[in-house]
Short mmCIF file of C-alpha atoms in Angstrom, two decimals:
data_model
loop_
_atom_site.label_atom_id
_atom_site.label_comp_id
_atom_site.label_asym_id
_atom_site.label_seq_id
_atom_site.Cartn_x
_atom_site.Cartn_y
_atom_site.Cartn_z
CA MET A 8 0.01 0.03 0.00
CA LYS A 9 2.91 2.41 0.98
CA ARG A 10 4.51 1.69 -2.41
CA ILE A 11 1.40 2.57 -4.38
CA ILE A 12 1.14 5.88 -2.44
CA LEU A 13 4.61 6.76 -3.08
CA ILE A 14 4.37 5.97 -6.88
CA VAL A 15 1.20 7.99 -7.35
CA THR A 16 2.63 10.87 -5.27
CA LEU A 17 5.57 11.09 -7.63
CA LEU A 18 3.35 11.00 -10.70
CA THR A 19 1.16 13.69 -9.43
CA THR A 20 3.82 16.15 -8.21
CA PHE A 21 3.82 18.14 -11.55
CA TYR A 22 0.04 18.12 -11.57
CA LEU A 23 -0.24 19.60 -8.03
CA GLN A 24 2.54 22.08 -8.59
CA GLY A 25 0.60 23.32 -11.65
CA CYS A 26 -2.68 23.58 -9.70
CA SER A 27 -1.00 25.46 -6.80
CA ALA A 28 -0.40 28.48 -9.10
CA MET A 29 -4.20 28.73 -9.69
CA ASN A 30 -6.16 31.24 -7.73
CA ILE A 31 -8.86 29.34 -6.01
CA THR A 32 -11.60 31.27 -4.22
CA GLU A 33 -11.95 29.47 -1.00
CA SER A 34 -15.65 30.45 -0.30
CA LYS A 35 -16.75 28.80 -3.44
CA PHE A 36 -16.22 25.33 -2.15
CA ILE A 37 -18.64 23.81 0.26
CA ARG A 38 -17.05 23.30 3.61
CA VAL A 39 -17.90 21.60 6.81
CA ARG A 40 -18.01 23.58 10.03
CA GLY A 41 -18.86 21.59 12.98
CA THR A 42 -22.18 19.68 12.11
CA GLN A 43 -23.03 22.06 9.23
CA PHE A 44 -22.10 22.55 5.78
CA GLU A 45 -21.03 26.15 4.72
CA LEU A 46 -21.05 27.89 1.40
CA ASP A 47 -20.07 31.48 0.89
CA GLY A 48 -20.10 31.98 4.58
CA LYS A 49 -23.72 30.77 5.07
CA PRO A 50 -25.17 27.38 6.04
CA TYR A 51 -25.63 25.17 2.97
CA TYR A 52 -29.04 23.46 2.73
CA PHE A 53 -30.57 21.75 -0.30
CA VAL A 54 -33.14 19.59 -1.91
CA GLY A 55 -31.42 17.26 -4.38
CA THR A 56 -31.94 14.28 -6.51
CA ASN A 57 -29.97 11.33 -8.03
CA LEU A 58 -29.21 11.81 -11.60
CA TRP A 59 -26.65 9.10 -11.81
CA TYR A 60 -27.01 8.82 -15.67
CA GLY A 61 -26.16 12.49 -16.21
CA CYS A 62 -22.80 11.92 -17.90
CA TYR A 63 -24.52 9.32 -20.35
CA LEU A 64 -26.90 12.12 -21.47
CA GLY A 65 -23.93 14.58 -21.73
CA ALA A 66 -22.04 12.18 -24.05
CA SER A 67 -21.72 13.36 -27.73
CA ASP A 68 -22.26 9.92 -29.41
CA GLU A 69 -25.24 7.70 -30.08
CA PHE A 70 -26.23 7.26 -26.52
CA GLY A 71 -25.85 10.86 -25.51
CA ASP A 72 -28.61 13.45 -25.67
CA ARG A 73 -27.26 16.86 -24.54
CA GLU A 74 -30.50 18.71 -25.51
CA ARG A 75 -32.40 16.51 -23.21
CA LEU A 76 -29.89 16.91 -20.34
CA ILE A 77 -30.16 20.66 -20.78
CA ARG A 78 -33.98 20.54 -20.47
CA GLU A 79 -33.65 18.14 -17.50
CA LEU A 80 -31.35 20.58 -15.73
CA ASP A 81 -33.70 23.41 -16.46
CA ASN A 82 -36.59 21.53 -15.09
CA LEU A 83 -34.75 20.53 -11.90
CA GLN A 84 -33.56 24.21 -11.55
CA ALA A 85 -37.27 25.40 -11.82
CA ILE A 86 -38.23 22.95 -9.13
CA GLY A 87 -35.42 24.16 -6.79
CA VAL A 88 -33.26 21.24 -6.93
CA THR A 89 -29.64 22.30 -6.48
CA ASN A 90 -27.72 19.13 -5.54
CA LEU A 91 -27.16 16.18 -7.92
CA ARG A 92 -25.71 12.81 -7.04
CA ILE A 93 -23.94 11.68 -10.14
CA LEU A 94 -22.01 8.68 -11.45
CA ALA A 95 -18.39 9.14 -12.55
CA GLY A 96 -17.39 5.40 -12.42
CA SER A 97 -18.83 2.44 -14.30
CA GLU A 98 -16.91 -0.60 -15.28
CA THR A 99 -17.55 -3.31 -17.91
CA SER A 100 -18.87 -6.30 -16.09
CA TYR A 101 -19.29 -10.05 -16.47
CA ILE A 102 -22.87 -9.63 -15.08
CA LYS A 103 -25.25 -9.28 -17.90
CA LYS A 104 -27.73 -6.99 -16.23
CA SER A 105 -25.05 -4.40 -15.69
CA LEU A 106 -24.95 -0.89 -17.28
CA GLN A 107 -23.72 -0.70 -20.87
CA PRO A 108 -21.51 1.05 -22.22
CA THR A 109 -19.20 1.88 -19.38
CA ILE A 110 -16.85 4.68 -18.48
CA GLN A 111 -13.91 2.21 -17.90
CA ILE A 112 -14.01 -0.40 -20.59
CA GLU A 113 -11.14 -2.47 -19.09
CA PRO A 114 -8.44 -1.42 -16.66
CA GLY A 115 -6.93 1.94 -17.78
CA VAL A 116 -8.99 2.10 -20.89
CA TYR A 117 -11.71 4.67 -20.93
CA ASN A 118 -14.65 5.83 -22.93
CA ASP A 119 -13.67 9.33 -23.92
CA GLN A 120 -17.27 10.15 -24.92
CA LEU A 121 -18.64 9.36 -21.54
CA LEU A 122 -15.72 11.34 -19.88
CA GLU A 123 -16.61 14.20 -22.02
CA GLY A 124 -20.30 13.73 -21.13
CA LEU A 125 -19.19 14.19 -17.46
CA ASP A 126 -17.44 17.36 -18.40
CA PHE A 127 -20.58 18.65 -20.18
CA LEU A 128 -22.82 17.66 -17.12
CA LEU A 129 -20.52 19.59 -14.69
CA ALA A 130 -20.24 22.57 -16.96
CA GLU A 131 -24.10 22.93 -17.28
CA MET A 132 -24.49 22.41 -13.59
CA ARG A 133 -22.21 25.25 -12.90
CA LYS A 134 -24.38 27.57 -14.96
CA ARG A 135 -27.20 26.77 -12.85
CA ASN A 136 -25.36 26.98 -9.47
CA MET A 137 -25.87 23.34 -8.83
CA HIS A 138 -23.36 21.10 -6.79
CA ALA A 139 -22.47 17.49 -7.48
CA VAL A 140 -21.81 14.52 -5.21
CA VAL A 141 -19.64 12.39 -7.48
CA LEU A 142 -19.76 8.60 -7.09
CA LEU A 143 -16.54 6.78 -7.81
CA ASN A 144 -17.51 3.16 -7.28
CA ASN A 145 -20.29 0.80 -6.45
CA TYR A 146 -20.85 -2.12 -3.94
CA TRP A 147 -23.69 -3.27 -6.14
CA GLU A 148 -23.37 -4.89 -9.46
CA TRP A 149 -25.48 -2.71 -11.73
CA SER A 150 -22.70 -0.37 -12.85
CA GLY A 151 -19.80 -2.93 -12.51
CA GLY A 152 -18.36 -1.79 -9.35
CA PHE A 153 -16.30 -3.81 -6.82
CA ALA A 154 -17.30 -7.10 -8.50
CA ALA A 155 -15.77 -5.90 -11.77
CA TYR A 156 -12.42 -4.90 -10.15
CA ASN A 157 -12.36 -8.46 -8.44
CA ASN A 158 -12.98 -10.01 -11.72
CA TRP A 159 -10.35 -7.96 -13.50
CA THR A 160 -7.86 -9.09 -11.13
CA ASN A 161 -9.02 -12.74 -10.66
CA PHE A 162 -9.67 -12.16 -6.93
CA GLY A 163 -12.03 -14.90 -5.80
CA GLU A 164 -14.87 -16.70 -7.58
CA ALA A 165 -16.84 -14.39 -9.83
CA ILE A 166 -20.57 -15.00 -9.00
CA ASP A 167 -23.57 -13.79 -11.08
CA PRO A 168 -26.47 -13.56 -8.77
CA TYR A 169 -28.76 -13.38 -11.64
CA VAL A 170 -27.67 -16.73 -12.92
CA GLN A 171 -26.87 -18.38 -9.60
CA THR A 172 -30.01 -16.99 -7.91
CA ASN A 173 -29.53 -18.98 -4.73
CA ARG A 174 -26.05 -17.25 -4.12
CA TRP A 175 -26.94 -13.59 -3.42
CA GLY A 176 -25.32 -13.82 0.05
CA ASP A 177 -22.16 -15.33 -1.49
CA PHE A 178 -22.11 -12.54 -4.13
CA MET A 179 -22.41 -9.75 -1.40
CA ASN A 180 -19.41 -11.30 0.38
CA TYR A 181 -17.54 -11.58 -2.86
CA THR A 182 -18.04 -7.92 -3.76
CA ALA A 183 -17.23 -6.97 -0.08
CA SER A 184 -13.82 -8.90 -0.50
CA PHE A 185 -12.73 -6.03 -2.72
CA TYR A 186 -11.59 -4.20 0.36
CA SER A 187 -8.76 -6.66 0.72
CA ASN A 188 -7.97 -6.93 -2.94
CA GLU A 189 -4.62 -4.94 -3.25
CA LYS A 190 -4.39 -5.28 -7.12
CA GLY A 191 -8.00 -4.28 -7.49
CA ASN A 192 -7.60 -1.25 -5.29
CA GLU A 193 -4.47 -0.24 -7.11
CA LEU A 194 -6.67 -0.18 -10.36
CA PHE A 195 -9.38 1.82 -8.43
CA ARG A 196 -6.78 4.42 -7.38
CA ASN A 197 -5.56 4.83 -10.84
CA PHE A 198 -9.11 5.52 -11.89
CA ILE A 199 -9.47 7.97 -8.99
CA LEU A 200 -6.36 9.73 -10.07
CA LYS A 201 -7.68 9.84 -13.69
CA ILE A 202 -10.94 11.55 -12.67
CA ILE A 203 -9.74 14.04 -10.05
CA THR A 204 -6.77 15.21 -12.30
CA ARG A 205 -9.04 15.47 -15.29
CA GLN A 206 -9.38 18.80 -17.08
CA ASN A 207 -12.88 19.83 -18.09
CA LYS A 208 -13.06 20.38 -21.84
CA PHE A 209 -15.85 22.97 -21.54
CA THR A 210 -14.67 25.02 -18.59
CA GLY A 211 -10.98 24.44 -18.63
CA ASP A 212 -10.88 23.73 -14.87
CA TYR A 213 -9.35 20.55 -13.32
CA TYR A 214 -11.93 18.56 -11.48
CA SER A 215 -9.86 19.15 -8.29
CA GLU A 216 -10.43 22.98 -8.79
CA ASP A 217 -13.95 22.82 -9.60
CA PRO A 218 -16.23 24.21 -6.94
CA THR A 219 -19.35 22.70 -8.80
CA ILE A 220 -18.22 19.47 -7.16
CA MET A 221 -19.28 19.26 -3.53
CA ALA A 222 -17.83 15.92 -2.59
CA TRP A 223 -16.07 12.71 -3.82
CA GLN A 224 -18.12 9.66 -2.76
CA LEU A 225 -16.15 6.39 -2.30
CA ALA A 226 -18.92 4.05 -3.55
CA ASN A 227 -22.54 3.53 -3.66
CA GLU A 228 -23.79 1.77 -0.64
CA PRO A 229 -20.52 0.13 0.54
CA ARG A 230 -21.22 -2.73 3.02
CA PRO A 231 -18.90 -5.01 5.01
CA GLY A 232 -20.77 -7.94 3.50
CA GLN A 233 -23.86 -10.08 4.10
CA ALA A 234 -25.47 -9.50 7.48
CA SER A 235 -25.55 -13.20 8.35
CA SER A 236 -21.80 -13.60 7.71
CA LEU A 237 -19.25 -13.87 10.56
CA ALA A 238 -18.51 -10.08 10.01
CA ASN A 239 -14.80 -10.63 10.01
CA ASN A 240 -14.56 -8.01 7.18
CA ILE A 241 -15.32 -5.14 9.38
CA ASN A 242 -11.84 -3.98 9.97
CA ALA A 243 -10.99 -4.34 6.28
CA PHE A 244 -14.08 -2.36 5.41
CA CYS A 245 -13.26 0.47 7.77
CA ASN A 246 -9.58 0.56 6.92
CA TRP A 247 -10.47 0.75 3.13
CA ILE A 248 -12.78 3.84 3.83
CA ASP A 249 -10.02 5.53 5.81
CA GLN A 250 -7.08 4.79 3.38
CA THR A 251 -9.11 5.52 0.22
CA ALA A 252 -10.42 8.84 1.66
CA GLN A 253 -6.97 9.73 2.76
CA TYR A 254 -5.58 9.06 -0.77
CA ILE A 255 -8.30 11.30 -2.28
CA LYS A 256 -7.38 14.10 0.15
CA SER A 257 -3.75 13.72 -0.76
CA ILE A 258 -4.60 14.50 -4.36
CA ASP A 259 -7.44 16.99 -3.77
CA PRO A 260 -7.60 18.97 -0.67
CA ASN A 261 -10.22 21.21 -1.88
CA HIS A 262 -13.23 18.82 -1.78
CA LEU A 263 -15.08 16.94 0.78
CA VAL A 264 -15.07 13.24 0.95
CA THR A 265 -17.90 10.81 2.14
CA THR A 266 -18.79 7.14 2.23
CA GLY A 267 -22.06 6.68 0.25
CA SER A 268 -23.29 4.44 3.08
CA GLU A 269 -26.96 3.37 3.63
CA GLY A 270 -26.62 3.74 7.27
CA VAL A 271 -26.94 1.16 9.95
CA ILE A 272 -28.84 -1.21 7.67
CA GLY A 273 -25.82 -1.32 5.34
CA SER A 274 -23.41 -1.78 8.46
CA LEU A 275 -24.51 -5.31 9.52
CA GLN A 276 -27.29 -3.56 11.56
CA ARG A 277 -24.68 -2.54 13.95
CA ASP A 278 -24.47 1.02 15.25
CA SER A 279 -20.80 0.60 16.11
CA VAL A 280 -19.93 -0.39 12.54
CA TYR A 281 -21.62 2.68 11.10
CA ILE A 282 -19.84 4.99 13.52
CA LYS A 283 -16.42 3.30 13.04
CA ALA A 284 -16.87 3.61 9.30
CA HIS A 285 -17.35 7.47 9.63
CA GLU A 286 -14.90 8.26 12.32
CA SER A 287 -12.01 8.72 9.97
CA LYS A 288 -10.77 12.25 9.97
CA PHE A 289 -10.62 11.98 6.11
CA ILE A 290 -14.43 11.44 6.09
CA ASP A 291 -16.04 14.89 6.07
CA TYR A 292 -19.63 14.08 6.52
CA ALA A 293 -21.92 10.97 7.02
CA THR A 294 -24.68 9.61 4.80
CA PHE A 295 -27.72 7.49 5.03
CA HIS A 296 -30.34 6.06 2.64
CA VAL A 297 -34.03 5.20 3.43
CA TRP A 298 -35.83 2.39 1.53
CA ALA A 299 -39.09 1.51 3.09
CA LYS A 300 -40.15 -1.05 0.51
CA ASN A 301 -36.75 -2.63 0.05
CA TRP A 302 -36.32 -3.20 3.76
CA GLU A 303 -39.91 -4.58 4.02
CA TRP A 304 -41.60 -1.87 6.01
CA TYR A 305 -44.01 -1.23 3.26
CA ASP A 306 -45.98 -3.54 0.95
CA ALA A 307 -47.33 -1.79 -2.15
CA LYS A 308 -50.04 -4.33 -2.35
CA HIS A 309 -51.32 -3.49 1.05
CA PRO A 310 -50.50 0.13 1.35
CA GLU A 311 -53.14 1.11 4.01
CA ALA A 312 -52.10 -1.51 6.32
CA THR A 313 -48.42 -1.11 5.98
CA PHE A 314 -47.80 2.60 5.35
CA PRO A 315 -48.16 3.54 9.04
CA THR A 316 -45.31 1.21 9.94
CA ALA A 317 -43.21 2.50 7.01
CA GLU A 318 -43.59 6.00 8.30
CA ALA A 319 -42.72 5.15 11.89
CA ASN A 320 -39.76 3.14 10.84
CA ALA A 321 -38.53 5.65 8.50
CA LEU A 322 -38.70 8.37 11.08
CA ASP A 323 -37.00 6.27 13.68
CA TYR A 324 -34.17 5.51 11.17
CA PHE A 325 -33.82 9.22 10.47
CA ASN A 326 -33.62 10.24 14.12
CA LYS A 327 -31.15 7.50 14.87
CA HIS A 328 -28.72 8.91 12.24
CA MET A 329 -29.17 12.41 13.63
CA LYS A 330 -27.91 11.01 16.88
CA PHE A 331 -25.03 9.44 15.12
CA ALA A 332 -24.06 12.51 13.32
CA ARG A 333 -23.94 14.39 16.61
CA LEU A 334 -21.70 11.70 18.19
CA LEU A 335 -19.45 11.97 15.16
CA ASN A 336 -19.64 15.88 15.12
CA LYS A 337 -20.30 15.88 11.51
CA PRO A 338 -22.99 16.76 9.13
CA VAL A 339 -25.19 14.14 7.50
CA THR A 340 -27.29 13.93 4.36
CA MET A 341 -30.14 11.61 3.48
CA GLU A 342 -28.84 11.04 -0.13
CA GLU A 343 -31.34 8.40 -1.17
CA PHE A 344 -35.08 7.87 -0.34
CA GLY A 345 -37.76 6.72 -2.64
CA LEU A 346 -41.08 4.86 -2.95
CA GLY A 347 -42.75 3.36 -6.05
CA ARG A 348 -46.07 4.57 -7.44
CA ASN A 349 -49.35 2.85 -6.31
CA LEU A 350 -49.13 -0.92 -6.70
CA GLU A 351 -45.58 -0.32 -8.02
CA SER A 352 -46.89 0.58 -11.43
CA CYS A 353 -44.27 1.88 -13.96
CA ASP A 354 -47.03 3.61 -15.88
CA PRO A 355 -46.26 7.36 -15.86
CA ASN A 356 -50.07 7.84 -15.84
CA SER A 357 -50.59 5.84 -12.60
CA SER A 358 -51.17 7.38 -9.07
CA THR A 359 -48.42 8.58 -6.93
CA GLU A 360 -50.67 8.99 -3.73
CA TYR A 361 -48.49 7.02 -1.29
CA ARG A 362 -45.22 8.10 -2.74
CA ASP A 363 -46.29 11.68 -2.35
CA LYS A 364 -47.31 11.05 1.27
CA TYR A 365 -43.92 9.46 1.80
CA TYR A 366 -42.04 12.28 0.14
CA LYS A 367 -43.84 14.89 2.11
CA ILE A 368 -43.01 13.11 5.42
CA MET A 369 -39.42 12.64 4.74
CA LEU A 370 -38.83 16.15 3.24
CA ASN A 371 -40.67 17.70 6.07
CA VAL A 372 -38.61 15.95 8.80
CA VAL A 373 -35.38 17.13 7.01
CA ARG A 374 -36.72 20.66 6.96
CA ASP A 375 -37.93 20.77 10.60
CA SER A 376 -34.74 19.14 11.81
CA ALA A 377 -32.57 21.52 9.95
CA SER A 378 -34.54 24.45 11.18
CA ALA A 379 -34.06 23.23 14.69
CA GLY A 380 -30.20 23.13 14.18
CA ALA A 381 -29.85 19.34 13.71
CA PRO A 382 -26.86 18.18 11.64
CA ILE A 383 -28.92 17.37 8.54
CA ALA A 384 -28.25 19.38 5.44
CA GLY A 385 -30.61 18.01 2.72
CA ALA A 386 -32.09 15.14 0.96
CA ASN A 387 -31.62 13.56 -2.50
CA PHE A 388 -34.85 11.77 -3.79
CA TRP A 389 -34.30 8.72 -6.04
CA ALA A 390 -34.66 9.31 -8.82
CA TRP A 391 -35.34 12.00 -11.45
CA GLY A 392 -36.45 10.55 -14.61
CA GLY A 393 -37.89 13.59 -16.15
CA GLU A 394 -38.90 13.14 -19.82
CA GLY A 395 -37.39 9.72 -19.98
CA ARG A 396 -39.85 6.85 -20.52
CA GLY A 397 -39.39 3.16 -20.54
CA LYS A 398 -39.56 1.58 -24.05
CA ASN A 399 -40.57 -1.99 -23.16
CA GLN A 400 -43.74 -3.65 -21.96
CA ASP A 401 -41.91 -5.78 -19.55
CA ASN A 402 -40.09 -2.62 -18.15
CA VAL A 403 -36.70 -4.27 -18.61
CA TRP A 404 -33.95 -1.94 -19.72
CA GLN A 405 -31.89 -2.72 -22.80
CA LYS A 406 -28.78 -1.16 -24.13
CA GLY A 407 -29.76 2.02 -26.02
CA ASP A 408 -33.02 2.55 -24.24
CA PRO A 409 -33.75 5.96 -22.64
CA PHE A 410 -32.50 6.55 -19.17
CA VAL A 411 -35.42 7.09 -16.69
CA GLY A 412 -33.67 6.98 -13.31
CA ASP A 413 -33.95 3.39 -12.34
CA PRO A 414 -30.72 1.45 -12.64
CA PRO A 415 -30.67 -1.17 -15.45
CA HIS A 416 -31.43 -4.21 -13.19
CA GLU A 417 -34.68 -2.78 -11.94
CA PRO A 418 -38.05 -2.20 -13.69
CA GLN A 419 -37.87 1.15 -15.59
CA GLY A 420 -40.11 3.63 -13.85
CA LEU A 421 -40.22 1.80 -10.51
CA ASN A 422 -38.89 4.73 -8.34
CA THR A 423 -38.89 7.39 -11.05
CA VAL A 424 -40.12 10.92 -10.66
CA PHE A 425 -41.44 11.84 -14.21
CA ASN A 426 -41.66 15.40 -15.49
CA SER A 427 -45.43 14.75 -15.61
CA ASP A 428 -45.72 13.89 -11.94
CA GLN A 429 -46.98 17.26 -10.99
CA SER A 430 -48.18 16.46 -7.48
CA THR A 431 -44.69 15.28 -6.55
CA ILE A 432 -42.94 18.05 -8.19
CA ASP A 433 -45.31 20.57 -6.30
CA ILE A 434 -44.09 18.93 -3.02
CA LEU A 435 -40.48 19.16 -4.06
CA LYS A 436 -40.84 22.78 -5.06
CA THR A 437 -42.48 23.87 -1.84
CA ASN A 438 -39.83 22.05 0.23
CA SER A 439 -36.84 23.56 -1.67
CA GLU A 440 -38.28 27.08 -1.29
CA GLN A 441 -38.39 26.36 2.54
CA MET A 442 -34.93 24.99 2.64
CA ASN A 443 -33.60 27.98 0.78
CA THR A 444 -34.91 30.29 3.55
CA LEU A 445 -32.84 28.42 6.07
CA ARG A 446 -29.60 29.78 4.52
CA ASP A 447 -30.38 33.22 5.85
CA LYS A 448 -30.45 31.84 9.40
CA ALA A 449 -27.52 30.93 11.65
CA PHE A 450 -27.83 28.05 14.08
CA PRO A 451 -25.58 27.09 16.93
CA ILE A 452 -23.24 24.11 16.14
CA ALA A 453 -24.80 20.91 17.52
CA LYS A 454 -22.59 19.43 20.28
CA PRO A 455 -21.39 15.85 20.29
CA GLU A 456 -23.42 13.58 22.49
CA SER A 457 -21.81 10.79 24.62
CA SER A 458 -23.66 7.48 24.32
CA ASN A 459 -23.00 3.84 24.33
CA THR A 460 -23.35 2.00 21.04
CA LYS A 461 -24.13 -1.61 20.54
#
C-alpha cells in the first residue's frame, strides 16, 4: 500500500504544482463547520436528486442526448433542486444486467465520450449554481463496481447472482472482498487519479479545482458484506474507507469526501460499525439512505395496512442517524429515499398517492430538523427520470433505451419521478423554497453527545 502511495505521489507532483499556481476562491467550495455545511459564509441546505446517468446524457455519441440533459437541468432548476448525486465510475462487468456502455472499458482504458459527457454535465450544472456529489465506485453490481475490479484481477470466484440466484449472500461477500484486494484497489486508485486530475474540456478547470463538485463519494452503498456472515470483514471495510479517503485528500484537498453508506442497515445492522466507518478524519460527513419497501417496512399491495409502519420506521431511522451525526460531530445527508407509485406501477399515468405522502413526510422531517439546528443538510430523492420513458412492456432496460432514473437491473419507472408527476413536483418545489430560506439563518453548532453504542 505504501509503495502505491509513493508512486502515485511522484506521478502527481507536476500536476499539483501546476494547480498550486491557480487562484482558488476558498468560499466557492462547500466546507464543513462542525455539524453544518457552509457555502459563501452561510449554512448550505438543499433539496437534491439522484441523476446518476447525467454523464450518459452529456455524451456526444449515439447514446448521448445533450439537448435532453439541458432540459432536465432546467426543469430541476425550476423545481429548486440544487444538488445532484452523479456517477463518474462504471466498469465493464461479467454480469449481463449491468450498465452498458461503461466509463472504464477495461483497466486503464476509458470511454472518452462518456468522460466528455461528465465534463458537459458539470459545466451545465455550474451555469445553474448546482453542486455534485460524485460517485466513484459501487458495492452493487449494476454499474460494474467492486465485482468488476475483483473479476479483472482474478480475485475470488466471480458470481453472477442473476444466474446463480441462490447465491446472493455469496455474491455480497464476494463484492465486499474488494476491500482486501490490493491489485483491485491499485486499479481503483488509478481511476480516482484519472478523474480527479481530469481537465474539463468545456470550462478548462481541473476537477480538483471545480467548486461545482461538492464531494467525492467512495462508493454507492458500501457494505462489509452479508448481514448473516461472520462479520470478519469489518476491519478491512473501515480501513478501506479511511485509506481511500486519505488518498483522495492527498490529491485533492479542496473537496469533501464521504462514504455513500446506507446507514446502519448497510453496516451489518450494528451502530458501532456505522460509527467506526465514519470516524476517519478523512471522511467529512456521514450519509444514510431510507428504503421503506426494500427493507420490508412497506408493501405496495397493502398500502393502507403497511404505510403507518413504513412512516414510523423511516422516522425512527432518520432520528437514529441524527444522533450518530452528533456523536461524530459531522453533518449528514439523506442522499437516497424513494417509493414506488401505487401498486408499484411503472406507468407514468398511474397514481403517486402513497409516494407523495412518503416524500412529504421525509422532506418535512429534514426541513424541521434542519430548522431546529440538527446536523442534517438536505435530501436527494431517488430518482429523477424527467422526460425519460421506458420503451418495453416488460419494463426491462436494454442497451440503447432511454434512461429514466432506475438502474438497469430494476423495472424502468419503478422509483422514477417523471416530469409529468405534478403532485410530486409541487411537494419538491415547496420544500426547496423552505430549505432555501434556512440559508439566511445561523444556528448554533450541535454538540457531540456521549452514548454507548451496541
